[in-house]
mmCIF file of C-alpha atoms and ligand atoms in Angstrom:
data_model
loop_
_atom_site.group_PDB
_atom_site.id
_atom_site.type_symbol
_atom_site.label_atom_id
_atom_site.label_comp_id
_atom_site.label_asym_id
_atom_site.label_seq_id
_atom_site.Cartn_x
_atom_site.Cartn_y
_atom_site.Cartn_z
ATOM 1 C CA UNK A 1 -19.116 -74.101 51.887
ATOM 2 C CA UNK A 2 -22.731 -73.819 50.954
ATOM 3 C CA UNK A 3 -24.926 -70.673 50.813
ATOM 4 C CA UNK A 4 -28.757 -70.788 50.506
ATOM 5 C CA UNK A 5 -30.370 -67.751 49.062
ATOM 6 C CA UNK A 6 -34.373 -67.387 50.013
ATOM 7 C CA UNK A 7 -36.892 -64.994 47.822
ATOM 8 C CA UNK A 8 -39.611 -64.364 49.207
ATOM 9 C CA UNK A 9 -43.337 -62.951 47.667
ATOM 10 C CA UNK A 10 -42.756 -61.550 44.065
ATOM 11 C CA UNK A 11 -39.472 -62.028 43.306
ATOM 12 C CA UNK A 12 -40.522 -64.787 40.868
ATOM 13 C CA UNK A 13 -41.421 -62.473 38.611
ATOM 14 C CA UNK A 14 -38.042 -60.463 38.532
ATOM 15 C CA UNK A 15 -37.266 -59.615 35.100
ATOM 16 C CA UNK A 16 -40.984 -59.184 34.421
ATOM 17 C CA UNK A 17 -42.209 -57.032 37.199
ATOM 18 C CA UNK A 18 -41.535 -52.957 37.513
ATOM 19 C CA UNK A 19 -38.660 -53.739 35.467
ATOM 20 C CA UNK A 20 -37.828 -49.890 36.047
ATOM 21 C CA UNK A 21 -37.332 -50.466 39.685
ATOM 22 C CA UNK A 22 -35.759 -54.675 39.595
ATOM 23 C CA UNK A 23 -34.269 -54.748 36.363
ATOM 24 C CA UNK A 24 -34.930 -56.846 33.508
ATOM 25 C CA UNK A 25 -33.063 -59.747 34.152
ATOM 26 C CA UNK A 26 -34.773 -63.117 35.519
ATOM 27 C CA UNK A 27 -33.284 -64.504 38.961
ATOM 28 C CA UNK A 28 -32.543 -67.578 37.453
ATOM 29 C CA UNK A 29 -29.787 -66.351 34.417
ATOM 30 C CA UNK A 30 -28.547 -64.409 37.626
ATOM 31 C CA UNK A 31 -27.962 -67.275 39.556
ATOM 32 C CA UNK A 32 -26.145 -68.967 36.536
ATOM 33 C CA UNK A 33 -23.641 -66.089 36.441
ATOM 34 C CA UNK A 34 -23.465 -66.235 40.183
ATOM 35 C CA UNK A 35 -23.074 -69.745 40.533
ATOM 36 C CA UNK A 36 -20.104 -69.697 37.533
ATOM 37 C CA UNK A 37 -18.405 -66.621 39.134
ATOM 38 C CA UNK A 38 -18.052 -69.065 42.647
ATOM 39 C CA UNK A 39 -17.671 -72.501 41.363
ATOM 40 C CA UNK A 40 -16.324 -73.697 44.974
ATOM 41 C CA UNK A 41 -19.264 -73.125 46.787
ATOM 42 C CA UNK A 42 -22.383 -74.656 46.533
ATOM 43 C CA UNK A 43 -24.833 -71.867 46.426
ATOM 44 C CA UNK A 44 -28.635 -73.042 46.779
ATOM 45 C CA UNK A 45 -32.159 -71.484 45.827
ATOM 46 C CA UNK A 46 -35.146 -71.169 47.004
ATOM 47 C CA UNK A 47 -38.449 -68.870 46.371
ATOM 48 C CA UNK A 48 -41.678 -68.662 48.074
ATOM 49 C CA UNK A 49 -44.155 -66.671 48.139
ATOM 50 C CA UNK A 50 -45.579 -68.240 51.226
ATOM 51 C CA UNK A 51 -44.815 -66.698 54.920
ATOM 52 C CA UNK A 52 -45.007 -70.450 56.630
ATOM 53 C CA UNK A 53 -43.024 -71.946 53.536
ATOM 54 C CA UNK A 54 -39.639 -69.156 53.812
ATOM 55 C CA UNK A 55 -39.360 -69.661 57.989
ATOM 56 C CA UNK A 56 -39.834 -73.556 56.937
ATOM 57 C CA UNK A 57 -36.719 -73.680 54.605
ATOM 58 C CA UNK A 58 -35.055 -70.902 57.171
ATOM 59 C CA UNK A 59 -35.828 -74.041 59.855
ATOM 60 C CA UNK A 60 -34.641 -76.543 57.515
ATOM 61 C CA UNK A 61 -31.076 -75.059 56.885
ATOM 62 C CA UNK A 62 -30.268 -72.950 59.730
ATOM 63 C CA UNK A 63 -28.695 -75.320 61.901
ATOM 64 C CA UNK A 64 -26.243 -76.929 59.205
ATOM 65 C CA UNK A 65 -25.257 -74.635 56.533
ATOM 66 C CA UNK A 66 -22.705 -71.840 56.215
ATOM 67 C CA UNK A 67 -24.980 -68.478 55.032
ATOM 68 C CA UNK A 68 -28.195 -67.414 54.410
ATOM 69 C CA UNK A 69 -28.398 -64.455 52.026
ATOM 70 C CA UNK A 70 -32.163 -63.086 51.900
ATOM 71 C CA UNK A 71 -34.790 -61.155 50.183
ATOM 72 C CA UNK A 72 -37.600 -61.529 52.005
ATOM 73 C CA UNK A 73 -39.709 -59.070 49.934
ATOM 74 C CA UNK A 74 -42.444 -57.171 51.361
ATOM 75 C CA UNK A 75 -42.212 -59.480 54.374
ATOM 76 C CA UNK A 76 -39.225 -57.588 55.687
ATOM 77 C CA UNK A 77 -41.179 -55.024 56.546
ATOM 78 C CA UNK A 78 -44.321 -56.914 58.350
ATOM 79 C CA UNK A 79 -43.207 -60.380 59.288
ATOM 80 C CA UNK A 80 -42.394 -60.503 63.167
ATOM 81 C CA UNK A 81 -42.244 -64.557 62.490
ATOM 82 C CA UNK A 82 -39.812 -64.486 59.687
ATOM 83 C CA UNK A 83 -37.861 -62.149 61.883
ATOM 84 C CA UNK A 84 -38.371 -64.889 65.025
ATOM 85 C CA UNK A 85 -37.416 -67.632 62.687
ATOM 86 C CA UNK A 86 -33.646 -65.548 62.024
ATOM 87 C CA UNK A 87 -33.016 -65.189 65.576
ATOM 88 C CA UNK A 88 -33.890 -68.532 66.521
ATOM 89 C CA UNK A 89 -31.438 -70.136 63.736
ATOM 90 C CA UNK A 90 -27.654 -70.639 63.977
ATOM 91 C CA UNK A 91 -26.613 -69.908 60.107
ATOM 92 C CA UNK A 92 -25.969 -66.071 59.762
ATOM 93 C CA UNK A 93 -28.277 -64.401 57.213
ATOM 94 C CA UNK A 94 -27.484 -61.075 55.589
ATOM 95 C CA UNK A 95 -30.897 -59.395 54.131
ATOM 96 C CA UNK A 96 -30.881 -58.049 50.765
ATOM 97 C CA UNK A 97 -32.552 -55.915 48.624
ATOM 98 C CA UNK A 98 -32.710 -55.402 44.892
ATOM 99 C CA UNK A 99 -33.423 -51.714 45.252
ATOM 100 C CA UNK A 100 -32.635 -48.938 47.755
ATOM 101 C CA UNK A 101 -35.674 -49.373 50.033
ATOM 102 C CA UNK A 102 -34.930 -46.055 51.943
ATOM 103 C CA UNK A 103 -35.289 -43.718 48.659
ATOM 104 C CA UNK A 104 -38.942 -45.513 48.395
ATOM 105 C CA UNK A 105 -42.183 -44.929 50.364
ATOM 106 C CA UNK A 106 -41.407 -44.803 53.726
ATOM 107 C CA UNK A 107 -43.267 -48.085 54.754
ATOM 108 C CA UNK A 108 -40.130 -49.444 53.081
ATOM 109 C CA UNK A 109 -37.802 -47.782 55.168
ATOM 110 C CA UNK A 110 -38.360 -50.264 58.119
ATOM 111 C CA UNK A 111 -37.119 -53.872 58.687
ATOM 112 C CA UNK A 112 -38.277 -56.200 61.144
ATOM 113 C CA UNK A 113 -35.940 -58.630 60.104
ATOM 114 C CA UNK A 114 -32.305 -56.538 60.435
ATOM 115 C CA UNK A 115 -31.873 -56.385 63.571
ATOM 116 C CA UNK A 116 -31.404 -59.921 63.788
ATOM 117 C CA UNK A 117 -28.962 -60.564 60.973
ATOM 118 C CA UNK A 118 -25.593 -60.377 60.347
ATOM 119 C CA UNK A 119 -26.095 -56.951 57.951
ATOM 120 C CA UNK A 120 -27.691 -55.413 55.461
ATOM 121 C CA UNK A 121 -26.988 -54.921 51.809
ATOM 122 C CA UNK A 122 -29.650 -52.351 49.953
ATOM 123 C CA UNK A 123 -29.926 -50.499 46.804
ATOM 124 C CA UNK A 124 -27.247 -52.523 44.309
ATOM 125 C CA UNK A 125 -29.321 -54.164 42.041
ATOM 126 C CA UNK A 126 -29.216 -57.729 41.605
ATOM 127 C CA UNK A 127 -25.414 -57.643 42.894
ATOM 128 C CA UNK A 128 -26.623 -57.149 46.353
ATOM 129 C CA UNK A 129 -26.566 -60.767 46.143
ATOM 130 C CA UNK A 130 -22.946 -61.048 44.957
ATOM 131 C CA UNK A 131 -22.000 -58.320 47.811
ATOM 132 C CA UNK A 132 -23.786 -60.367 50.472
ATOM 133 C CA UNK A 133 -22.403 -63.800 49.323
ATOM 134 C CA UNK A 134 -18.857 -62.010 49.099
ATOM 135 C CA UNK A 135 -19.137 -61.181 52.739
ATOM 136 C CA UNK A 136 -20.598 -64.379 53.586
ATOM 137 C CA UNK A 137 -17.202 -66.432 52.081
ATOM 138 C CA UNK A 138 -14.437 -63.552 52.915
ATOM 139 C CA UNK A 139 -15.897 -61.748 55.787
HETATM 140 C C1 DQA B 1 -37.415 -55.566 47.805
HETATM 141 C C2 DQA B 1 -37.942 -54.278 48.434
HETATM 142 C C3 DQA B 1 -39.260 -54.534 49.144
HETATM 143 O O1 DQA B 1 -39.751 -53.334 49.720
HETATM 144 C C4 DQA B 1 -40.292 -55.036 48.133
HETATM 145 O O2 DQA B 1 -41.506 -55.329 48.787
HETATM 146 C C5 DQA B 1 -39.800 -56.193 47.336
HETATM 147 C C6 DQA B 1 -38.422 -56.204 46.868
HETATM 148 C C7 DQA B 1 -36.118 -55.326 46.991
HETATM 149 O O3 DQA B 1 -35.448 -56.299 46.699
HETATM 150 O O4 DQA B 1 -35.794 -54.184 46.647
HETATM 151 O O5 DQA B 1 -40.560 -57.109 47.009
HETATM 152 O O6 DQA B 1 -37.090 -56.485 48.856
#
């Protein structure tokens, strides 16, 4: 089975930026942990900061793989082409976020990507990832 996670704008700088909010742990000593918890699945990772550059990849593997597990960033809440790109793959993606967008500003509170993924996992940290991935290779 393989999994590809996407990040979109920012989350580069997880572990550096409103560590109050993301936490203080880089994504990259997450994935390790992640990647030794599920050592029969191939879990893949990509970040971009770039619109074109996240439906590129989402082009790329959404025709082959087994999951998509997402945080598109600020993106999920303006990007009508991100949100074309999910519906016009075949791999399921479930959107994640770090933190719980809908006790935030309410500009937040909207996604333009949801309604065309699987689900939607919001508010656990960094193991919305795990939770998402979980669903993605038992649900
Ligand atoms: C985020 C929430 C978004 O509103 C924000 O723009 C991010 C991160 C999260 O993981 O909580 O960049 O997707």
């Amino acid at each position: 089975m393989t999994i590809q996670i996407i990040n979109g704008p920012n989350l580069n700088l997880l572990g550096v930026r409103e560590k109050s909010i993301y936490g203080d742990s880089s994504f990259e000593t997450y994935l390790e942990e992640i990647r030794k918890r599920y050592t029969n699945i191939t879990i893949n990772y990509y970040q971009s900061n770039v619109e074109g550059e996240i439906i590129n990849k989402l082009h790329e593997v959404g025709f082959s793989i087994d999951g998509i597990v997402m945080n598109a960033g600020a993106y999920t809440h303006t990007s009508v082409a991100i949100a074309d790109a999910i519906a016009a793959i075949k791999t399921p993606v479930i959107e994640v976020h770090i933190s719980n967008v809908y006790k935030r500003e309410e500009f937040r509170h909207k996604s333009l990507l949801a309604a065309s993924c699987k689900g939607v996992i919001a508010g656990f940290g960094m193991d919305s990832y795990r939770l998402a991935i979980e669903n993605l290779v038992n649900g």
